[in-house]
Amino acid sequence: MATLVRRAASRLVGNCSKYRSFVYLNQSCTVHGRFGHLKPSISRNVPFTTSTRRRVSSTDSLLRVIETEIGYAEQADDYDRVEETPSGFPFKMEDKPGAKTVTLTREYQGESVKVEVHMTNLVTGDKEDDEDDEEEEENEEEEHEDKPEKPKQSNVPLLVTLSKKTGPSLEFRCTAFPDKIVIKDMWVTFPDDPAKDELAYEGPSFRVLDEKLRKAFHRYIEIRGIKPSMINFLHEYMINKDSKENLLWLKTLKNFVKS
């Protein structure tokens, strides 16, 4: 009887040892990637696969929205409209795709006239438009309290630079409305001497100058071609450019998301 008990105990110990060896082997194989049939049934790649699937889904959704916006942009009336340069337009125009400005240049009696035309500020009735109008009113000396309120107007921001072969340059920050061009500020720059340019006194604010001096400066830039007769053309041209640049921007986004 004692012999049978010892044999049973010995067999049990041997089976336990084999079981421990099997468990250890299974864990080792799982860690080292061997014997795929010994790996657990739950794959470690499941979370990654799910994440990848979600990324693909979000990318496809974004592409569909971008393509829809591209379709709207291509159907816009001002997308491919070409504005003809009016007769007598004195400037050479440089318009680079992807740039937010158009550059006008000309020579006038030994002076180089450069005008950077920025994207048109369209009146939408938003708060920003109201703030622009308030800033514009500060540049006008006339009192507006007793006058009827004028309808808001879209405008074209301009940066006018007048320079000669040597010496300082004059820069004017302007806002061009359909019927007038308003100088918002002006300063003297020294393009040939950057160190001096950084330390140069910029002068008082344009709106506090004497009225006669302000009118003289308006006449000064008008003679050089900065006058209301050019604004209607620039207004329409910049609206068209905004549509083209928006379409180009959307296509750039689409190419990035697809790549």
PDB file of C-alpha atoms in Angstrom:
ATOM      1  CA  MET A   1       0.000   0.000   0.000  1.00  0.00           C
ATOM      2  CA  ALA A   2       2.797   2.374   0.906  1.00  0.00           C
ATOM      3  CA  THR A   3       4.474   1.544  -2.389  1.00  0.00           C
ATOM      4  CA  LEU A   4       1.349   2.503  -4.360  1.00  0.00           C
ATOM      5  CA  VAL A   5       1.082   5.782  -2.509  1.00  0.00           C
ATOM      6  CA  ARG A   6       4.727   6.619  -3.246  1.00  0.00           C
ATOM      7  CA  ARG A   7       4.266   5.807  -6.980  1.00  0.00           C
ATOM      8  CA  ALA A   8       1.116   7.976  -7.204  1.00  0.00           C
ATOM      9  CA  ALA A   9       2.888  10.840  -5.482  1.00  0.00           C
ATOM     10  CA  SER A  10       5.886  10.478  -7.772  1.00  0.00           C
ATOM     11  CA  ARG A  11       3.636  10.468 -10.859  1.00  0.00           C
ATOM     12  CA  LEU A  12       1.825  13.564  -9.604  1.00  0.00           C
ATOM     13  CA  VAL A  13       5.080  15.408  -9.040  1.00  0.00           C
ATOM     14  CA  GLY A  14       6.274  14.479 -12.519  1.00  0.00           C
ATOM     15  CA  ASN A  15       3.038  15.696 -14.115  1.00  0.00           C
ATOM     16  CA  CYS A  16       3.289  18.983 -12.216  1.00  0.00           C
ATOM     17  CA  SER A  17       6.843  19.431 -13.395  1.00  0.00           C
ATOM     18  CA  LYS A  18       5.793  18.783 -17.001  1.00  0.00           C
ATOM     19  CA  TYR A  19       2.928  21.275 -16.615  1.00  0.00           C
ATOM     20  CA  ARG A  20       5.262  23.940 -15.293  1.00  0.00           C
ATOM     21  CA  SER A  21       7.669  23.298 -18.154  1.00  0.00           C
ATOM     22  CA  PHE A  22       4.820  23.632 -20.664  1.00  0.00           C
ATOM     23  CA  VAL A  23       3.622  26.904 -19.132  1.00  0.00           C
ATOM     24  CA  TYR A  24       7.136  28.314 -19.129  1.00  0.00           C
ATOM     25  CA  LEU A  25       7.664  27.231 -22.746  1.00  0.00           C
ATOM     26  CA  ASN A  26       4.376  28.752 -23.796  1.00  0.00           C
ATOM     27  CA  GLN A  27       5.203  32.074 -22.138  1.00  0.00           C
ATOM     28  CA  SER A  28       8.711  32.063 -23.570  1.00  0.00           C
ATOM     29  CA  CYS A  29       7.472  31.341 -27.064  1.00  0.00           C
ATOM     30  CA  THR A  30       4.907  34.083 -26.786  1.00  0.00           C
ATOM     31  CA  VAL A  31       7.516  36.632 -25.709  1.00  0.00           C
ATOM     32  CA  HIS A  32      10.089  35.676 -28.349  1.00  0.00           C
ATOM     33  CA  GLY A  33       7.545  35.213 -31.139  1.00  0.00           C
ATOM     34  CA  ARG A  34       8.269  31.568 -31.841  1.00  0.00           C
ATOM     35  CA  PHE A  35       5.809  28.759 -32.456  1.00  0.00           C
ATOM     36  CA  GLY A  36       2.832  30.830 -33.433  1.00  0.00           C
ATOM     37  CA  HIS A  37       0.433  28.021 -32.471  1.00  0.00           C
ATOM     38  CA  LEU A  38       1.463  28.555 -28.843  1.00  0.00           C
ATOM     39  CA  LYS A  39       0.579  32.299 -28.815  1.00  0.00           C
ATOM     40  CA  PRO A  40      -2.511  33.488 -26.965  1.00  0.00           C
ATOM     41  CA  SER A  41      -5.630  33.788 -29.088  1.00  0.00           C
ATOM     42  CA  ILE A  42      -5.869  37.596 -28.439  1.00  0.00           C
ATOM     43  CA  SER A  43      -3.536  39.479 -30.812  1.00  0.00           C
ATOM     44  CA  ARG A  44      -1.603  42.491 -29.615  1.00  0.00           C
ATOM     45  CA  ASN A  45      -2.238  44.144 -32.994  1.00  0.00           C
ATOM     46  CA  VAL A  46      -5.958  44.604 -32.403  1.00  0.00           C
ATOM     47  CA  PRO A  47      -5.720  48.139 -30.856  1.00  0.00           C
ATOM     48  CA  PHE A  48      -3.346  49.309 -33.631  1.00  0.00           C
ATOM     49  CA  THR A  49      -5.641  47.967 -36.328  1.00  0.00           C
ATOM     50  CA  THR A  50      -8.605  49.750 -34.826  1.00  0.00           C
ATOM     51  CA  SER A  51      -6.651  53.005 -34.550  1.00  0.00           C
ATOM     52  CA  THR A  52      -5.498  52.715 -38.156  1.00  0.00           C
ATOM     53  CA  ARG A  53      -9.037  52.083 -39.325  1.00  0.00           C
ATOM     54  CA  ARG A  54     -10.211  55.192 -37.495  1.00  0.00           C
ATOM     55  CA  ARG A  55      -7.463  57.316 -39.044  1.00  0.00           C
ATOM     56  CA  VAL A  56      -8.371  56.145 -42.513  1.00  0.00           C
ATOM     57  CA  SER A  57     -12.019  56.898 -41.865  1.00  0.00           C
ATOM     58  CA  SER A  58     -11.294  60.433 -40.602  1.00  0.00           C
ATOM     59  CA  THR A  59      -8.988  61.103 -43.566  1.00  0.00           C
ATOM     60  CA  ASP A  60     -11.639  60.023 -46.065  1.00  0.00           C
ATOM     61  CA  SER A  61     -14.199  62.212 -44.335  1.00  0.00           C
ATOM     62  CA  LEU A  62     -11.898  65.238 -44.442  1.00  0.00           C
ATOM     63  CA  LEU A  63     -11.099  64.656 -48.106  1.00  0.00           C
ATOM     64  CA  ARG A  64     -14.788  64.526 -48.997  1.00  0.00           C
ATOM     65  CA  VAL A  65     -15.399  67.850 -47.262  1.00  0.00           C
ATOM     66  CA  ILE A  66     -12.388  69.480 -48.954  1.00  0.00           C
ATOM     67  CA  GLU A  67     -13.472  68.193 -52.375  1.00  0.00           C
ATOM     68  CA  THR A  68     -16.942  69.624 -51.780  1.00  0.00           C
ATOM     69  CA  GLU A  69     -15.435  73.003 -50.942  1.00  0.00           C
ATOM     70  CA  ILE A  70     -13.282  72.818 -54.089  1.00  0.00           C
ATOM     71  CA  GLY A  71     -16.435  72.210 -56.114  1.00  0.00           C
ATOM     72  CA  TYR A  72     -18.093  75.286 -54.624  1.00  0.00           C
ATOM     73  CA  ALA A  73     -14.985  77.388 -55.285  1.00  0.00           C
ATOM     74  CA  GLU A  74     -14.805  76.280 -58.935  1.00  0.00           C
ATOM     75  CA  GLN A  75     -18.443  77.241 -59.450  1.00  0.00           C
ATOM     76  CA  ALA A  76     -17.977  80.782 -58.100  1.00  0.00           C
ATOM     77  CA  ASP A  77     -18.636  83.529 -60.619  1.00  0.00           C
ATOM     78  CA  ASP A  78     -15.394  85.340 -59.859  1.00  0.00           C
ATOM     79  CA  TYR A  79     -13.164  82.254 -59.956  1.00  0.00           C
ATOM     80  CA  ASP A  80     -11.947  82.570 -63.569  1.00  0.00           C
ATOM     81  CA  ARG A  81     -13.045  86.087 -64.367  1.00  0.00           C
ATOM     82  CA  VAL A  82     -10.364  88.248 -65.984  1.00  0.00           C
ATOM     83  CA  GLU A  83     -10.430  91.970 -65.298  1.00  0.00           C
ATOM     84  CA  GLU A  84      -9.070  93.990 -68.176  1.00  0.00           C
ATOM     85  CA  THR A  85      -6.566  96.668 -67.276  1.00  0.00           C
ATOM     86  CA  PRO A  86      -8.245 100.043 -67.909  1.00  0.00           C
ATOM     87  CA  SER A  87      -6.808 102.294 -70.579  1.00  0.00           C
ATOM     88  CA  GLY A  88      -4.289 104.740 -69.224  1.00  0.00           C
ATOM     89  CA  PHE A  89      -3.428 102.535 -66.245  1.00  0.00           C
ATOM     90  CA  PRO A  90       0.118 103.757 -65.491  1.00  0.00           C
ATOM     91  CA  PHE A  91       1.411 100.818 -63.480  1.00  0.00           C
ATOM     92  CA  LYS A  92       3.082  97.538 -64.316  1.00  0.00           C
ATOM     93  CA  MET A  93       1.326  94.783 -62.378  1.00  0.00           C
ATOM     94  CA  GLU A  94       3.014  91.760 -60.783  1.00  0.00           C
ATOM     95  CA  ASP A  95       0.738  89.044 -59.435  1.00  0.00           C
ATOM     96  CA  LYS A  96       2.371  85.855 -58.165  1.00  0.00           C
ATOM     97  CA  PRO A  97       0.117  82.835 -57.506  1.00  0.00           C
ATOM     98  CA  GLY A  98       0.058  82.061 -53.798  1.00  0.00           C
ATOM     99  CA  ALA A  99       0.945  85.617 -52.765  1.00  0.00           C
ATOM    100  CA  LYS A 100      -1.510  87.692 -50.745  1.00  0.00           C
ATOM    101  CA  THR A 101      -0.563  90.963 -52.427  1.00  0.00           C
ATOM    102  CA  VAL A 102      -0.290  92.393 -55.920  1.00  0.00           C
ATOM    103  CA  THR A 103       2.574  94.777 -56.661  1.00  0.00           C
ATOM    104  CA  LEU A 104       2.256  97.826 -58.906  1.00  0.00           C
ATOM    105  CA  THR A 105       5.363  99.686 -60.082  1.00  0.00           C
ATOM    106  CA  ARG A 106       6.117 102.693 -62.251  1.00  0.00           C
ATOM    107  CA  GLU A 107       8.640 105.480 -62.717  1.00  0.00           C
ATOM    108  CA  TYR A 108       7.633 109.102 -62.300  1.00  0.00           C
ATOM    109  CA  GLN A 109      10.097 111.929 -62.935  1.00  0.00           C
ATOM    110  CA  GLY A 110      13.062 110.051 -61.492  1.00  0.00           C
ATOM    111  CA  GLU A 111      11.076 108.498 -58.652  1.00  0.00           C
ATOM    112  CA  SER A 112      10.233 104.825 -58.232  1.00  0.00           C
ATOM    113  CA  VAL A 113       6.603 104.340 -57.253  1.00  0.00           C
ATOM    114  CA  LYS A 114       5.683 101.004 -55.706  1.00  0.00           C
ATOM    115  CA  VAL A 115       2.206 100.061 -54.504  1.00  0.00           C
ATOM    116  CA  GLU A 116       1.459  96.862 -52.595  1.00  0.00           C
ATOM    117  CA  VAL A 117      -2.227  96.063 -53.006  1.00  0.00           C
ATOM    118  CA  HIS A 118      -3.627  93.820 -50.287  1.00  0.00           C
ATOM    119  CA  MET A 119      -6.719  91.629 -50.286  1.00  0.00           C
ATOM    120  CA  THR A 120      -9.960  93.582 -50.360  1.00  0.00           C
ATOM    121  CA  ASN A 121     -11.753  94.174 -47.060  1.00  0.00           C
ATOM    122  CA  LEU A 122     -15.334  93.247 -47.895  1.00  0.00           C
ATOM    123  CA  VAL A 123     -18.104  94.769 -45.826  1.00  0.00           C
ATOM    124  CA  THR A 124     -20.097  91.970 -44.165  1.00  0.00           C
ATOM    125  CA  GLY A 125     -21.737  93.800 -41.287  1.00  0.00           C
ATOM    126  CA  ASP A 126     -19.490  92.080 -38.771  1.00  0.00           C
ATOM    127  CA  LYS A 127     -18.013  93.829 -35.777  1.00  0.00           C
ATOM    128  CA  GLU A 128     -14.625  94.081 -37.469  1.00  0.00           C
ATOM    129  CA  ASP A 129     -16.148  96.219 -40.208  1.00  0.00           C
ATOM    130  CA  ASP A 130     -17.566  98.564 -37.606  1.00  0.00           C
ATOM    131  CA  GLU A 131     -14.157  98.867 -35.961  1.00  0.00           C
ATOM    132  CA  ASP A 132     -12.552  99.683 -39.309  1.00  0.00           C
ATOM    133  CA  ASP A 133     -15.108 102.413 -39.895  1.00  0.00           C
ATOM    134  CA  GLU A 134     -14.454 103.881 -36.449  1.00  0.00           C
ATOM    135  CA  GLU A 135     -10.728 103.969 -37.159  1.00  0.00           C
ATOM    136  CA  GLU A 136     -11.403 105.608 -40.498  1.00  0.00           C
ATOM    137  CA  GLU A 137     -13.514 108.315 -38.873  1.00  0.00           C
ATOM    138  CA  GLU A 138     -10.556 109.259 -36.684  1.00  0.00           C
ATOM    139  CA  ASN A 139      -8.656 110.225 -39.823  1.00  0.00           C
ATOM    140  CA  GLU A 140     -11.332 112.683 -40.890  1.00  0.00           C
ATOM    141  CA  GLU A 141     -11.267 116.148 -39.419  1.00  0.00           C
ATOM    142  CA  GLU A 142     -14.884 116.910 -40.209  1.00  0.00           C
ATOM    143  CA  GLU A 143     -17.504 116.310 -37.569  1.00  0.00           C
ATOM    144  CA  HIS A 144     -19.945 113.502 -38.366  1.00  0.00           C
ATOM    145  CA  GLU A 145     -22.434 113.901 -35.535  1.00  0.00           C
ATOM    146  CA  ASP A 146     -24.821 116.137 -37.476  1.00  0.00           C
ATOM    147  CA  LYS A 147     -24.477 114.315 -40.791  1.00  0.00           C
ATOM    148  CA  PRO A 148     -26.532 111.339 -41.949  1.00  0.00           C
ATOM    149  CA  GLU A 149     -24.749 108.013 -41.598  1.00  0.00           C
ATOM    150  CA  LYS A 150     -23.109 106.877 -44.811  1.00  0.00           C
ATOM    151  CA  PRO A 151     -23.466 103.269 -45.945  1.00  0.00           C
ATOM    152  CA  LYS A 152     -20.428 101.123 -45.250  1.00  0.00           C
ATOM    153  CA  GLN A 153     -18.088 100.523 -48.161  1.00  0.00           C
ATOM    154  CA  SER A 154     -15.620  97.813 -49.021  1.00  0.00           C
ATOM    155  CA  ASN A 155     -12.044  99.009 -49.336  1.00  0.00           C
ATOM    156  CA  VAL A 156      -8.606  98.059 -50.603  1.00  0.00           C
ATOM    157  CA  PRO A 157      -5.556  98.468 -48.301  1.00  0.00           C
ATOM    158  CA  LEU A 158      -2.509  99.950 -50.021  1.00  0.00           C
ATOM    159  CA  LEU A 159       1.122 100.430 -49.031  1.00  0.00           C
ATOM    160  CA  VAL A 160       2.684 103.120 -51.215  1.00  0.00           C
ATOM    161  CA  THR A 161       6.479 103.550 -51.330  1.00  0.00           C
ATOM    162  CA  LEU A 162       8.098 106.519 -53.092  1.00  0.00           C
ATOM    163  CA  SER A 163      11.861 106.345 -53.462  1.00  0.00           C
ATOM    164  CA  LYS A 164      14.668 107.935 -55.441  1.00  0.00           C
ATOM    165  CA  LYS A 165      18.002 106.533 -56.573  1.00  0.00           C
ATOM    166  CA  THR A 166      19.624 107.362 -53.237  1.00  0.00           C
ATOM    167  CA  GLY A 167      18.506 108.638 -49.887  1.00  0.00           C
ATOM    168  CA  PRO A 168      15.375 108.051 -47.815  1.00  0.00           C
ATOM    169  CA  SER A 169      11.987 106.849 -49.014  1.00  0.00           C
ATOM    170  CA  LEU A 170       8.450 107.862 -48.136  1.00  0.00           C
ATOM    171  CA  GLU A 171       5.903 105.194 -47.235  1.00  0.00           C
ATOM    172  CA  PHE A 172       2.150 105.745 -47.012  1.00  0.00           C
ATOM    173  CA  ARG A 173      -0.348 103.328 -45.518  1.00  0.00           C
ATOM    174  CA  CYS A 174      -3.607 104.015 -47.308  1.00  0.00           C
ATOM    175  CA  THR A 175      -7.177 102.775 -47.493  1.00  0.00           C
ATOM    176  CA  ALA A 176      -8.763 103.058 -50.913  1.00  0.00           C
ATOM    177  CA  PHE A 177     -12.534 103.492 -51.103  1.00  0.00           C
ATOM    178  CA  PRO A 178     -14.529 103.686 -54.357  1.00  0.00           C
ATOM    179  CA  ASP A 179     -14.644 107.479 -54.260  1.00  0.00           C
ATOM    180  CA  LYS A 180     -11.513 108.446 -52.309  1.00  0.00           C
ATOM    181  CA  ILE A 181      -8.135 107.342 -51.017  1.00  0.00           C
ATOM    182  CA  VAL A 182      -7.401 108.034 -47.365  1.00  0.00           C
ATOM    183  CA  ILE A 183      -3.859 108.225 -46.011  1.00  0.00           C
ATOM    184  CA  LYS A 184      -3.923 106.542 -42.619  1.00  0.00           C
ATOM    185  CA  ASP A 185      -0.253 106.995 -41.793  1.00  0.00           C
ATOM    186  CA  MET A 186       3.105 107.900 -43.304  1.00  0.00           C
ATOM    187  CA  TRP A 187       6.765 107.651 -42.345  1.00  0.00           C
ATOM    188  CA  VAL A 188      10.287 108.101 -43.663  1.00  0.00           C
ATOM    189  CA  THR A 189      12.441 105.007 -44.208  1.00  0.00           C
ATOM    190  CA  PHE A 190      16.133 104.543 -45.004  1.00  0.00           C
ATOM    191  CA  PRO A 191      16.454 101.431 -47.220  1.00  0.00           C
ATOM    192  CA  ASP A 192      20.176 102.096 -47.871  1.00  0.00           C
ATOM    193  CA  ASP A 193      20.976 102.231 -44.156  1.00  0.00           C
ATOM    194  CA  PRO A 194      19.060  99.598 -42.144  1.00  0.00           C
ATOM    195  CA  ALA A 195      20.751 100.618 -38.876  1.00  0.00           C
ATOM    196  CA  LYS A 196      19.573 104.195 -39.306  1.00  0.00           C
ATOM    197  CA  ASP A 197      16.158 102.981 -40.405  1.00  0.00           C
ATOM    198  CA  GLU A 198      15.626 101.137 -37.119  1.00  0.00           C
ATOM    199  CA  LEU A 199      16.404 104.246 -35.066  1.00  0.00           C
ATOM    200  CA  ALA A 200      14.715 106.819 -37.276  1.00  0.00           C
ATOM    201  CA  TYR A 201      12.045 109.104 -35.852  1.00  0.00           C
ATOM    202  CA  GLU A 202       8.813 108.201 -37.636  1.00  0.00           C
ATOM    203  CA  GLY A 203       7.144 111.559 -37.127  1.00  0.00           C
ATOM    204  CA  PRO A 204       3.718 112.385 -35.684  1.00  0.00           C
ATOM    205  CA  SER A 205       0.559 110.505 -36.575  1.00  0.00           C
ATOM    206  CA  PHE A 206      -0.749 111.612 -39.960  1.00  0.00           C
ATOM    207  CA  ARG A 207      -4.179 112.506 -38.636  1.00  0.00           C
ATOM    208  CA  VAL A 208      -2.745 115.161 -36.292  1.00  0.00           C
ATOM    209  CA  LEU A 209      -0.919 117.003 -39.071  1.00  0.00           C
ATOM    210  CA  ASP A 210      -2.205 120.349 -40.257  1.00  0.00           C
ATOM    211  CA  GLU A 211      -5.114 119.999 -42.673  1.00  0.00           C
ATOM    212  CA  LYS A 212      -3.253 121.835 -45.462  1.00  0.00           C
ATOM    213  CA  LEU A 213      -0.285 119.484 -45.083  1.00  0.00           C
ATOM    214  CA  ARG A 214      -2.520 116.427 -45.229  1.00  0.00           C
ATOM    215  CA  LYS A 215      -4.266 117.675 -48.370  1.00  0.00           C
ATOM    216  CA  ALA A 216      -0.894 118.424 -49.960  1.00  0.00           C
ATOM    217  CA  PHE A 217       0.265 114.845 -49.331  1.00  0.00           C
ATOM    218  CA  HIS A 218      -2.954 113.474 -50.830  1.00  0.00           C
ATOM    219  CA  ARG A 219      -2.323 115.571 -53.934  1.00  0.00           C
ATOM    220  CA  TYR A 220       1.327 114.453 -53.945  1.00  0.00           C
ATOM    221  CA  ILE A 221       0.496 110.737 -54.233  1.00  0.00           C
ATOM    222  CA  GLU A 222      -2.442 111.377 -56.585  1.00  0.00           C
ATOM    223  CA  ILE A 223      -0.157 112.958 -59.155  1.00  0.00           C
ATOM    224  CA  ARG A 224       1.949 109.771 -59.013  1.00  0.00           C
ATOM    225  CA  GLY A 225      -1.053 107.630 -59.939  1.00  0.00           C
ATOM    226  CA  ILE A 226      -2.591 106.810 -56.556  1.00  0.00           C
ATOM    227  CA  LYS A 227      -6.096 108.085 -57.238  1.00  0.00           C
ATOM    228  CA  PRO A 228      -9.706 106.866 -57.012  1.00  0.00           C
ATOM    229  CA  SER A 229     -10.003 106.209 -60.762  1.00  0.00           C
ATOM    230  CA  MET A 230      -7.809 103.097 -60.350  1.00  0.00           C
ATOM    231  CA  ILE A 231      -9.675 101.695 -57.359  1.00  0.00           C
ATOM    232  CA  ASN A 232     -12.702 100.093 -59.030  1.00  0.00           C
ATOM    233  CA  PHE A 233     -10.386  97.995 -61.179  1.00  0.00           C
ATOM    234  CA  LEU A 234      -8.212  97.001 -58.207  1.00  0.00           C
ATOM    235  CA  HIS A 235     -11.264  96.198 -56.091  1.00  0.00           C
ATOM    236  CA  GLU A 236     -12.637  93.726 -58.655  1.00  0.00           C
ATOM    237  CA  TYR A 237      -9.190  92.341 -59.414  1.00  0.00           C
ATOM    238  CA  MET A 238      -8.454  91.576 -55.759  1.00  0.00           C
ATOM    239  CA  ILE A 239     -11.859  89.935 -55.259  1.00  0.00           C
ATOM    240  CA  ASN A 240     -11.050  87.620 -58.162  1.00  0.00           C
ATOM    241  CA  LYS A 241      -7.569  86.977 -56.784  1.00  0.00           C
ATOM    242  CA  ASP A 242      -9.021  86.073 -53.406  1.00  0.00           C
ATOM    243  CA  SER A 243     -11.220  83.433 -55.074  1.00  0.00           C
ATOM    244  CA  LYS A 244      -8.278  82.000 -57.027  1.00  0.00           C
ATOM    245  CA  GLU A 245      -6.016  81.893 -53.971  1.00  0.00           C
ATOM    246  CA  ASN A 246      -8.750  80.224 -51.938  1.00  0.00           C
ATOM    247  CA  LEU A 247      -9.086  77.494 -54.574  1.00  0.00           C
ATOM    248  CA  LEU A 248      -5.312  77.016 -54.710  1.00  0.00           C
ATOM    249  CA  TRP A 249      -5.222  76.772 -50.913  1.00  0.00           C
ATOM    250  CA  LEU A 250      -7.946  74.119 -50.882  1.00  0.00           C
ATOM    251  CA  LYS A 251      -6.117  72.049 -53.510  1.00  0.00           C
ATOM    252  CA  THR A 252      -2.911  72.294 -51.469  1.00  0.00           C
ATOM    253  CA  LEU A 253      -4.794  70.994 -48.433  1.00  0.00           C
ATOM    254  CA  LYS A 254      -6.214  68.130 -50.466  1.00  0.00           C
ATOM    255  CA  ASN A 255      -2.778  67.088 -51.734  1.00  0.00           C
ATOM    256  CA  PHE A 256      -1.379  67.158 -48.203  1.00  0.00           C
ATOM    257  CA  VAL A 257      -4.162  65.025 -46.748  1.00  0.00           C
ATOM    258  CA  LYS A 258      -3.933  62.516 -49.611  1.00  0.00           C
ATOM    259  CA  SER A 259      -0.148  62.109 -49.398  1.00  0.00           C
TER     260      SER A 259
END
